[in-house]
mmCIF file of N, CA and C in Angstrom:
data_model
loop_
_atom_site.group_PDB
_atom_site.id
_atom_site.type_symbol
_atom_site.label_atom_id
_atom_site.label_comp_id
_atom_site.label_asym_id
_atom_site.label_seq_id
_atom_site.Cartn_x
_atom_site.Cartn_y
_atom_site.Cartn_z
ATOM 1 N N UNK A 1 54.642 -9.445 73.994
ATOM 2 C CA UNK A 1 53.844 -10.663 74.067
ATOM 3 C C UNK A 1 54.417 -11.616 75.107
ATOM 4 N N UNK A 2 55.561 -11.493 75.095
ATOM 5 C CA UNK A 2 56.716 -12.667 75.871
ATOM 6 C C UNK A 2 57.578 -12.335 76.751
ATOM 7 N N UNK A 3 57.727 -12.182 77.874
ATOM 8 C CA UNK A 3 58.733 -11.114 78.166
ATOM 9 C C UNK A 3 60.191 -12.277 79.249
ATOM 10 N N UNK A 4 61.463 -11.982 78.927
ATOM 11 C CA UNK A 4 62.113 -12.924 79.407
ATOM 12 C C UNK A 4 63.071 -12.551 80.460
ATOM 13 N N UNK A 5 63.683 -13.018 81.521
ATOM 14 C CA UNK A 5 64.573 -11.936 82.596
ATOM 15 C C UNK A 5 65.361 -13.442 82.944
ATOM 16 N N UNK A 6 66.543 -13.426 82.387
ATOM 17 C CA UNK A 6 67.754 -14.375 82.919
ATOM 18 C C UNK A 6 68.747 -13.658 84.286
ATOM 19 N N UNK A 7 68.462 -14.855 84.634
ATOM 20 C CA UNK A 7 69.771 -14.140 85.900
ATOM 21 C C UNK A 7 70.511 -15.398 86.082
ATOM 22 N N UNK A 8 71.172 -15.225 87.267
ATOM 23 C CA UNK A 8 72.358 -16.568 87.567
ATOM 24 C C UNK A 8 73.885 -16.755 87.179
ATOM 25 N N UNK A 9 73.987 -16.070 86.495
ATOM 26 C CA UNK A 9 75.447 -16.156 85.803
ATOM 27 C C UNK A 9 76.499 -15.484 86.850
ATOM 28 N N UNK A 10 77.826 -15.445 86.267
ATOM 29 C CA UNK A 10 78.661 -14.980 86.735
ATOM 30 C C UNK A 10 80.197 -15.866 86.540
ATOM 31 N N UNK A 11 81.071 -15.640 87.203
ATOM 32 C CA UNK A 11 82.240 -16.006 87.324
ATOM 33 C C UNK A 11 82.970 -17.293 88.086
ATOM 34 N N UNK A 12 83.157 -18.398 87.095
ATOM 35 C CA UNK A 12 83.261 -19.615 88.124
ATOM 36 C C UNK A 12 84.969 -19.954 88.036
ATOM 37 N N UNK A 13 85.651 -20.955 88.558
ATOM 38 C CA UNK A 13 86.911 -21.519 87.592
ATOM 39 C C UNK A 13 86.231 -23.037 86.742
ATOM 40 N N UNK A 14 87.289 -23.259 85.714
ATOM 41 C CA UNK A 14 86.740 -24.572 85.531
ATOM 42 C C UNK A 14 86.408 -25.430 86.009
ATOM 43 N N UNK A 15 85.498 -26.024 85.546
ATOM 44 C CA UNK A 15 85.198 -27.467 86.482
ATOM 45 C C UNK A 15 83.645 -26.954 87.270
ATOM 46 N N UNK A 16 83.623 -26.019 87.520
ATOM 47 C CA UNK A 16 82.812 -25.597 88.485
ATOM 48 C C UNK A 16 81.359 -25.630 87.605
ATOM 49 N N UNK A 17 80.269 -25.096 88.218
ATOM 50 C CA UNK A 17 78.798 -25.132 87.803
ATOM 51 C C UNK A 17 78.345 -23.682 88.037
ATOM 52 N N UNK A 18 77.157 -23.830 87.489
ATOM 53 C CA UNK A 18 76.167 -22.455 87.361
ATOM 54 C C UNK A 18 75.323 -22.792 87.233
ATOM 55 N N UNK A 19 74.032 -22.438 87.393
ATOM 56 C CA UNK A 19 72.522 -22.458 86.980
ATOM 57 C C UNK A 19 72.145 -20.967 86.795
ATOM 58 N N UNK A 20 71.467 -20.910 85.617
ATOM 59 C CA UNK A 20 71.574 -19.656 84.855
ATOM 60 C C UNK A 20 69.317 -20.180 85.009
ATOM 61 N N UNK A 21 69.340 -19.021 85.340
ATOM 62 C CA UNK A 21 67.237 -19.489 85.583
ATOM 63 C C UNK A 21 66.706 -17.905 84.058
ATOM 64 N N UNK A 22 65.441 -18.454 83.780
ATOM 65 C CA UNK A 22 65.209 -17.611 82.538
ATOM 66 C C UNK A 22 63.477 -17.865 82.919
ATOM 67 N N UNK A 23 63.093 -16.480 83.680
ATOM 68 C CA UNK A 23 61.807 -16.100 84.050
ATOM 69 C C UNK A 23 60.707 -15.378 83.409
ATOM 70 N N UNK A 24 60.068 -16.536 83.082
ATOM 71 C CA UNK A 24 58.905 -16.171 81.718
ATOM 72 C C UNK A 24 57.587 -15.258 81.990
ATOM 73 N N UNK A 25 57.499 -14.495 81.174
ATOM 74 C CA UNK A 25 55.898 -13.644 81.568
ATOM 75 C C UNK A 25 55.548 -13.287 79.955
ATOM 76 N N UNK A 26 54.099 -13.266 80.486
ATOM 77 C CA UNK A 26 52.822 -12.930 79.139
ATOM 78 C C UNK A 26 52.389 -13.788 78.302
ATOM 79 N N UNK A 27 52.084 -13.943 77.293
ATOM 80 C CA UNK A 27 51.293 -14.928 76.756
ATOM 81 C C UNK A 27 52.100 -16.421 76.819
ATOM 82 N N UNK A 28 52.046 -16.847 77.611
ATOM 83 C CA UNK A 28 52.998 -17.905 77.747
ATOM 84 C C UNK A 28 52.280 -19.333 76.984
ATOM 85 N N UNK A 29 51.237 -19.463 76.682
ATOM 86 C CA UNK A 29 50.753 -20.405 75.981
ATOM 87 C C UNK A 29 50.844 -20.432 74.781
ATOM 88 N N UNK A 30 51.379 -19.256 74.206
ATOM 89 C CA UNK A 30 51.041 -18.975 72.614
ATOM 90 C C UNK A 30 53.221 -19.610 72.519
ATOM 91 N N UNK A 31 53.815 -19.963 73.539
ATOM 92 C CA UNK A 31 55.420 -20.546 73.343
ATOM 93 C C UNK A 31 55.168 -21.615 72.748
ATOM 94 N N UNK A 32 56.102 -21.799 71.817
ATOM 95 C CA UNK A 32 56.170 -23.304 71.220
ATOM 96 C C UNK A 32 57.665 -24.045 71.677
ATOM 97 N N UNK A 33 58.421 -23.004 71.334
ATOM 98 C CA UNK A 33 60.045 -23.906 71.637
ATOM 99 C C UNK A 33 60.400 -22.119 72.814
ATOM 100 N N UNK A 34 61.353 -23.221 73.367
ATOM 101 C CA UNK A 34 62.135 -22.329 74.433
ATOM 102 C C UNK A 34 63.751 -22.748 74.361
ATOM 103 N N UNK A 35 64.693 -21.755 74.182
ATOM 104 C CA UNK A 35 66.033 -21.904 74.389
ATOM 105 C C UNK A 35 66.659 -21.328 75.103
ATOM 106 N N UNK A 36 67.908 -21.492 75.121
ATOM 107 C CA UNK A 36 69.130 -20.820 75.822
ATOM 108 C C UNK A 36 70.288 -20.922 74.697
ATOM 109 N N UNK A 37 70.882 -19.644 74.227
ATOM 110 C CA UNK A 37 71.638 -19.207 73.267
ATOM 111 C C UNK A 37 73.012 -18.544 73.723
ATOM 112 N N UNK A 38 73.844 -18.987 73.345
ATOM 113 C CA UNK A 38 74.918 -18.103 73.943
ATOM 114 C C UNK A 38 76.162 -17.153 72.787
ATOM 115 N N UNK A 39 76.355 -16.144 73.406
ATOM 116 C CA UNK A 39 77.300 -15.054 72.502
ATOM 117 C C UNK A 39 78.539 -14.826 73.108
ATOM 118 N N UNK A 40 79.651 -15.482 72.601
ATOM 119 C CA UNK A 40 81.351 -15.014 73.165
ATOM 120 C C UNK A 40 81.330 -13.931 72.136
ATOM 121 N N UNK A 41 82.528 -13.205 72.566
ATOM 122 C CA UNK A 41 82.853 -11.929 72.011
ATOM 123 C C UNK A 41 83.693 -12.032 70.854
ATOM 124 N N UNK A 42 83.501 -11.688 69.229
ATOM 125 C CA UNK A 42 83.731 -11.905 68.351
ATOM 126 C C UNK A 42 83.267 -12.970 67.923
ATOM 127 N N UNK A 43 81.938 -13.927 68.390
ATOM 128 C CA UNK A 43 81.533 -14.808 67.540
ATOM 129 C C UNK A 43 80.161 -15.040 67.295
ATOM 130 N N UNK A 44 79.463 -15.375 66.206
ATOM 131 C CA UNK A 44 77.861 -15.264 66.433
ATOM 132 C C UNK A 44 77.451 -15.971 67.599
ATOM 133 N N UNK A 45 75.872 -15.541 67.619
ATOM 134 C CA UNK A 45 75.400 -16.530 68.584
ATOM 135 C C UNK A 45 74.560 -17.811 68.169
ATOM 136 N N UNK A 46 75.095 -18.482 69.255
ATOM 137 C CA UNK A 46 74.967 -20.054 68.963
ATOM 138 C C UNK A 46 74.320 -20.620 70.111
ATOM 139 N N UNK A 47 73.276 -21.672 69.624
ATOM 140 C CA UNK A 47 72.091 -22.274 70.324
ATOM 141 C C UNK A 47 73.101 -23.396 70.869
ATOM 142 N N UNK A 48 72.560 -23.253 72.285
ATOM 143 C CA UNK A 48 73.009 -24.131 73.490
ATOM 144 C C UNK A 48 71.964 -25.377 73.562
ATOM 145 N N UNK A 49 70.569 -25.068 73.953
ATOM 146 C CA UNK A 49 69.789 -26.068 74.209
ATOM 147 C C UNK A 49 68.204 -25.433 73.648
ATOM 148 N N UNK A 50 67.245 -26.627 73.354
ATOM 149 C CA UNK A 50 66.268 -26.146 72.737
ATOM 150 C C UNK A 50 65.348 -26.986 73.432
ATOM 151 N N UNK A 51 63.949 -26.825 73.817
ATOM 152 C CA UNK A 51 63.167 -27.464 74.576
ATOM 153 C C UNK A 51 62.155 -26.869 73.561
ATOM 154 N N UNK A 52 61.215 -28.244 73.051
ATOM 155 C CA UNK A 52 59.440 -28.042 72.710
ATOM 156 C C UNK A 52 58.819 -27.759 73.658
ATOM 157 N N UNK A 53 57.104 -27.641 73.319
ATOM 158 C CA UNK A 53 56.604 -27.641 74.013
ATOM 159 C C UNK A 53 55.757 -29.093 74.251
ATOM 160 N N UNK A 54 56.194 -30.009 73.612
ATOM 161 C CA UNK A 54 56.066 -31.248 73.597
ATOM 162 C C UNK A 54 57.072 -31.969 74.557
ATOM 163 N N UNK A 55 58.174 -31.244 75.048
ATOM 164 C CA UNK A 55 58.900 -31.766 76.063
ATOM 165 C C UNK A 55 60.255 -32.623 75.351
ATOM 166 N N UNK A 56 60.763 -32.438 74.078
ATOM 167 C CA UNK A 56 61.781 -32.778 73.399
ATOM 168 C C UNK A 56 63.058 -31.606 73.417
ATOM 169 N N UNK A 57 64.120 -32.034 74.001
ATOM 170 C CA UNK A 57 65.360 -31.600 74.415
ATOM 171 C C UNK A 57 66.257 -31.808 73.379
ATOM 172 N N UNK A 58 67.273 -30.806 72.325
ATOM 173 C CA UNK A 58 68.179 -30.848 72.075
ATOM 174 C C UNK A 58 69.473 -30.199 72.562
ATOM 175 N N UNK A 59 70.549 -30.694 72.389
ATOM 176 C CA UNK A 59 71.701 -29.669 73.087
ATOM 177 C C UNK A 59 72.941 -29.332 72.136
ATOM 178 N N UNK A 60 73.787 -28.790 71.832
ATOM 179 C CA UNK A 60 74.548 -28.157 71.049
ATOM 180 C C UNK A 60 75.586 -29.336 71.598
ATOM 181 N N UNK A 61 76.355 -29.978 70.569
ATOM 182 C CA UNK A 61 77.500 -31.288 70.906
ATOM 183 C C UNK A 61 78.343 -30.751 71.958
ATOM 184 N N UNK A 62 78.553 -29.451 71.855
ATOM 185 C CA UNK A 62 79.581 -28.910 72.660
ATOM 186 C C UNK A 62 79.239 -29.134 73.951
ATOM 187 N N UNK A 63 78.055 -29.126 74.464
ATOM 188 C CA UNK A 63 77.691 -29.015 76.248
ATOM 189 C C UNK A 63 76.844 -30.212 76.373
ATOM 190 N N UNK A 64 76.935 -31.300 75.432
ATOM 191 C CA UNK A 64 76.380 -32.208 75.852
ATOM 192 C C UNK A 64 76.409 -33.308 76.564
ATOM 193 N N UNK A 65 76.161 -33.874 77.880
ATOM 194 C CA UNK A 65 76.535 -34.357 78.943
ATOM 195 C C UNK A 65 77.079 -33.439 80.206
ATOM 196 N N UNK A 66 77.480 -31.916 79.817
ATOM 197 C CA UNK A 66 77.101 -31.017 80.805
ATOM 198 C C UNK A 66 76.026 -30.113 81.654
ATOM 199 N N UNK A 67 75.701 -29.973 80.517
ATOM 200 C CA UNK A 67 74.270 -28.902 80.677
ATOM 201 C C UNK A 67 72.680 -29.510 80.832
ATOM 202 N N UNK A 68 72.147 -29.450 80.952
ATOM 203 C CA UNK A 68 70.902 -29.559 81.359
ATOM 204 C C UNK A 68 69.950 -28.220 81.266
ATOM 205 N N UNK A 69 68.899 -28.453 80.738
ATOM 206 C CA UNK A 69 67.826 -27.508 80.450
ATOM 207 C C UNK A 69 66.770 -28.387 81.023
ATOM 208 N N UNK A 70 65.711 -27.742 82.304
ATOM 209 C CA UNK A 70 64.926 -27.482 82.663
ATOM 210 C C UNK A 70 63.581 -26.963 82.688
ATOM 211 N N UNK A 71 62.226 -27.128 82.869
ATOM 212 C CA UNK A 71 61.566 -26.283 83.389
ATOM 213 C C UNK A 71 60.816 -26.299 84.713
ATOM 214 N N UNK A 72 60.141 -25.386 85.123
ATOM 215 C CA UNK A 72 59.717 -25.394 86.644
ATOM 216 C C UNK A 72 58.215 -24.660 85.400
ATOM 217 N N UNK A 73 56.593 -25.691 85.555
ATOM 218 C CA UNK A 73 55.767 -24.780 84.909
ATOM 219 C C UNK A 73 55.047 -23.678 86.271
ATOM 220 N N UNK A 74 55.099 -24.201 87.295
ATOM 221 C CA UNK A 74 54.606 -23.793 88.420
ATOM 222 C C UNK A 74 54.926 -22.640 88.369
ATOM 223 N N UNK A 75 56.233 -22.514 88.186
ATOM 224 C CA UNK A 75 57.519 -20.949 88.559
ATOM 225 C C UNK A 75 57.380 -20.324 87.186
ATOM 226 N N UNK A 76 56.670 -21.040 86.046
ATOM 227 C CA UNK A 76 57.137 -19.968 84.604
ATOM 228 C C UNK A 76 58.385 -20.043 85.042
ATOM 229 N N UNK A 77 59.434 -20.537 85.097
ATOM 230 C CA UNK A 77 60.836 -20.602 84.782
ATOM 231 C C UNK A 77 61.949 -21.655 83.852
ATOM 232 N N UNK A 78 62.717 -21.307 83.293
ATOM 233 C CA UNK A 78 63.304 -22.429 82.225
ATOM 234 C C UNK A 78 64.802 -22.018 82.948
ATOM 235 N N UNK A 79 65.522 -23.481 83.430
ATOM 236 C CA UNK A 79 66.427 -23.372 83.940
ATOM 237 C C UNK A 79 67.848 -23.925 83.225
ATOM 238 N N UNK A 80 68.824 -23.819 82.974
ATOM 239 C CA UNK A 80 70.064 -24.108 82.354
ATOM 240 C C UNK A 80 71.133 -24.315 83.490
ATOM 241 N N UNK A 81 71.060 -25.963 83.795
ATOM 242 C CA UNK A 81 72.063 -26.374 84.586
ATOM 243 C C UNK A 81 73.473 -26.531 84.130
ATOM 244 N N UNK A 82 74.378 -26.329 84.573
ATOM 245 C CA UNK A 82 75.708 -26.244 83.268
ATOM 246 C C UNK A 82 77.279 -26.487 84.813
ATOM 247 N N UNK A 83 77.137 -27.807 84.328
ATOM 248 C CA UNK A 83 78.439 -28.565 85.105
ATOM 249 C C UNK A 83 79.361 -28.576 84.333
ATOM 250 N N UNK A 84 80.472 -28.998 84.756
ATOM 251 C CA UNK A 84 81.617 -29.688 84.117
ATOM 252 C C UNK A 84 82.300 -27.843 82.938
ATOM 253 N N UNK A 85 82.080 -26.686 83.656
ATOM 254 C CA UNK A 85 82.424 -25.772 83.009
ATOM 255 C C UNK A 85 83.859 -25.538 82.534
ATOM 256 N N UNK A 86 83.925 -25.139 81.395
ATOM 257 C CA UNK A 86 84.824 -24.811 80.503
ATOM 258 C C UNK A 86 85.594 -23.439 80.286
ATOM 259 N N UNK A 87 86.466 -23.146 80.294
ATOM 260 C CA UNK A 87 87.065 -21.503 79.054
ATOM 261 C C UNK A 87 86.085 -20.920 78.346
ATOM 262 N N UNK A 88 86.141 -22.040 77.590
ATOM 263 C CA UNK A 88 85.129 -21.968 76.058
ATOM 264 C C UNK A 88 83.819 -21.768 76.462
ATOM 265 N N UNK A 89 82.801 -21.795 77.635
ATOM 266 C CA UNK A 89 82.056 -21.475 77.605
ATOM 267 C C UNK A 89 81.375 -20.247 78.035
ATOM 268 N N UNK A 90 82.414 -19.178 78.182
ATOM 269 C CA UNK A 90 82.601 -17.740 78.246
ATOM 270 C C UNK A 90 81.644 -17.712 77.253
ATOM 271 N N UNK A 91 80.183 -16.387 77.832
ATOM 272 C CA UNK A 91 79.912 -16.292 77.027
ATOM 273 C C UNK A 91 78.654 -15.493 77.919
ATOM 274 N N UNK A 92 77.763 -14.379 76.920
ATOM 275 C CA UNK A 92 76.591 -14.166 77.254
ATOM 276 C C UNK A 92 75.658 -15.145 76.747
ATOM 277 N N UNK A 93 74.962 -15.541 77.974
ATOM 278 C CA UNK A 93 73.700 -16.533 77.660
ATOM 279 C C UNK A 93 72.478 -15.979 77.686
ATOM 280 N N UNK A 94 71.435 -15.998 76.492
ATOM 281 C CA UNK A 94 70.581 -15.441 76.193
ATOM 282 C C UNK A 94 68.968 -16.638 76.408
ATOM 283 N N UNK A 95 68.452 -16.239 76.868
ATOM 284 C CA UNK A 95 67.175 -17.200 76.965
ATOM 285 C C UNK A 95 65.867 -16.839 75.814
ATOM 286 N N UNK A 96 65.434 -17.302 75.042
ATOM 287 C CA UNK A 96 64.624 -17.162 74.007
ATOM 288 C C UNK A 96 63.496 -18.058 73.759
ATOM 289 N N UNK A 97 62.301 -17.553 73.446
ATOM 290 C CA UNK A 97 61.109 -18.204 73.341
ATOM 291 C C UNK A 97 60.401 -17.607 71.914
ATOM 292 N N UNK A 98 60.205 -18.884 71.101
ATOM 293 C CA UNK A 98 59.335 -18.879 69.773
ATOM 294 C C UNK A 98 58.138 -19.621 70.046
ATOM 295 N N UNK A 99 57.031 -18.378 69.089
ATOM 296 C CA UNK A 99 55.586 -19.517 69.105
ATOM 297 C C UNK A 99 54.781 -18.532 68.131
ATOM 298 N N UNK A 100 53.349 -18.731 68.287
ATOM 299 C CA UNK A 100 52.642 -17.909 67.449
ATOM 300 C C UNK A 100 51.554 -17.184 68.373
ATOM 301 N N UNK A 101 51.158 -16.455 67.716
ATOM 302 C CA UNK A 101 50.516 -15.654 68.566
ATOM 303 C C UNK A 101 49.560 -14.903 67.298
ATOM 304 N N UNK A 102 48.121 -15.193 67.202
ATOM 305 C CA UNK A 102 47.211 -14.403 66.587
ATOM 306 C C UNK A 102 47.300 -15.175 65.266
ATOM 307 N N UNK A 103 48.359 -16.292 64.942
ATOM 308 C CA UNK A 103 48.387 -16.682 63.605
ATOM 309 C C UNK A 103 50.033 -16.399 63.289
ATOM 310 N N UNK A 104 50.493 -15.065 63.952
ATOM 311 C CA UNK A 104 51.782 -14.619 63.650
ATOM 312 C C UNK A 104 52.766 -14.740 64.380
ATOM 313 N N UNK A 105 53.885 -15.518 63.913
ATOM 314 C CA UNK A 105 54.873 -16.157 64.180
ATOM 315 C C UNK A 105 55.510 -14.746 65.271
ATOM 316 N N UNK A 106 56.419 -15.147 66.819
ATOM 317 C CA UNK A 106 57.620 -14.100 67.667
ATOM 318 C C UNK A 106 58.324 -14.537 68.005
ATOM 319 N N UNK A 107 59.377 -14.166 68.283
ATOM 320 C CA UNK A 107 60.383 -14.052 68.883
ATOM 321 C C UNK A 107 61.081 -13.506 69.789
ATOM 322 N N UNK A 108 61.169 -13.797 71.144
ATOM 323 C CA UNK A 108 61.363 -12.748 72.381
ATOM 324 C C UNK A 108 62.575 -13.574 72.776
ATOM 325 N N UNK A 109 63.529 -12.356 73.403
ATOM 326 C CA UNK A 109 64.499 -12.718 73.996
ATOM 327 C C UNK A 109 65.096 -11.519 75.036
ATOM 328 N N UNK A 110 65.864 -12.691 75.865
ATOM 329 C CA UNK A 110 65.881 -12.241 76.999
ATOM 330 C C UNK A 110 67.174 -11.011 77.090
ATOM 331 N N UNK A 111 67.563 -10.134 78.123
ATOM 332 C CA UNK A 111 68.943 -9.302 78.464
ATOM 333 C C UNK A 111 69.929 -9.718 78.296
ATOM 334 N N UNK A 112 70.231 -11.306 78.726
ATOM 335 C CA UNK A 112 71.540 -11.986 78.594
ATOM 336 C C UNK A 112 72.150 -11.808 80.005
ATOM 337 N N UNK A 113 73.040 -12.827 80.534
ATOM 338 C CA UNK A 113 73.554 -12.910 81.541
ATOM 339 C C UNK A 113 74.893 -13.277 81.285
ATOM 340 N N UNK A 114 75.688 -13.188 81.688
ATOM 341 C CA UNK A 114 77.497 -12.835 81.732
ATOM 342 C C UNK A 114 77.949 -14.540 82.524
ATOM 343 N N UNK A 115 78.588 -14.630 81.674
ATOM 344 C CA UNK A 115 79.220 -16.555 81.861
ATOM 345 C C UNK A 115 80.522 -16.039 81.540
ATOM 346 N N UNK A 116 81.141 -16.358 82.887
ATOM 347 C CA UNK A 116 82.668 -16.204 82.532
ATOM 348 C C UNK A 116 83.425 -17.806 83.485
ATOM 349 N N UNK A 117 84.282 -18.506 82.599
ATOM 350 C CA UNK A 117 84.898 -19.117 83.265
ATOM 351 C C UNK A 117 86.797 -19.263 82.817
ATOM 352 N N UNK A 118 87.250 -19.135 83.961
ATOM 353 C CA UNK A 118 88.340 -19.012 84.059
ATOM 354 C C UNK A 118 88.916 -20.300 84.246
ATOM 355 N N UNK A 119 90.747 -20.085 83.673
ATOM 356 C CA UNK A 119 91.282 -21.476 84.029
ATOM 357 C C UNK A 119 92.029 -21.649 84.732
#
């Protein structure tokens, strides 16, 4: 129904930035909320930032005043700006979109992209 393709990631030192982009296709009207989720190794995954489709932004305390979540509707793209990088924010970042579709609630998510920062 949803189909999601993150790219952008990779290997920064601290301090440094990334923009991690999360490229949307298929029923894209039937989205209600859009995120960016991230998974370090040995720990669940945990919601970074959450965007309505009403245009209301939350962010996880941890990256807040760093990160930035985006969209481009032109591009179908949802972007995750992420300054002021950390250790701690090692992590696969996953891009995810909830809505309904036919009456029935989905959930699509993306490959994940590789966030590594060094100190």
């Amino acid at each position: 129904q949803v189909q999601l393709m993150e790219s952008g990631g990779g290997s920064v030192q601290a301090g440094g930035s990334l923009r991690l982009s999360c490229a949307v296709s298929g029923r894209i009207l039937s989205i209600a909320v859009m995120g960016w989720y991230r998974q370090a190794p040995g720990k669940q995954r945990e919601l970074v930032a959450q965007t309505t489709s009403g245009g209301v932004t939350n962010y996880a305390d941890s990256v807040k005043g760093r990160f930035t979540m985006s969209r481009d509707n032109a591009k179908n793209t949802v972007y995750l700006q992420m300054n002021s990088l950390k250790p701690e924010d090692t992590a696969v970042y996953y891009c995810n979109a909830e809505g309904r579709y036919l009456g029935r609630p989905f959930g699509s998510w993306g490959q994940g992209t590789q966030v590594t920062v060094s100190s």
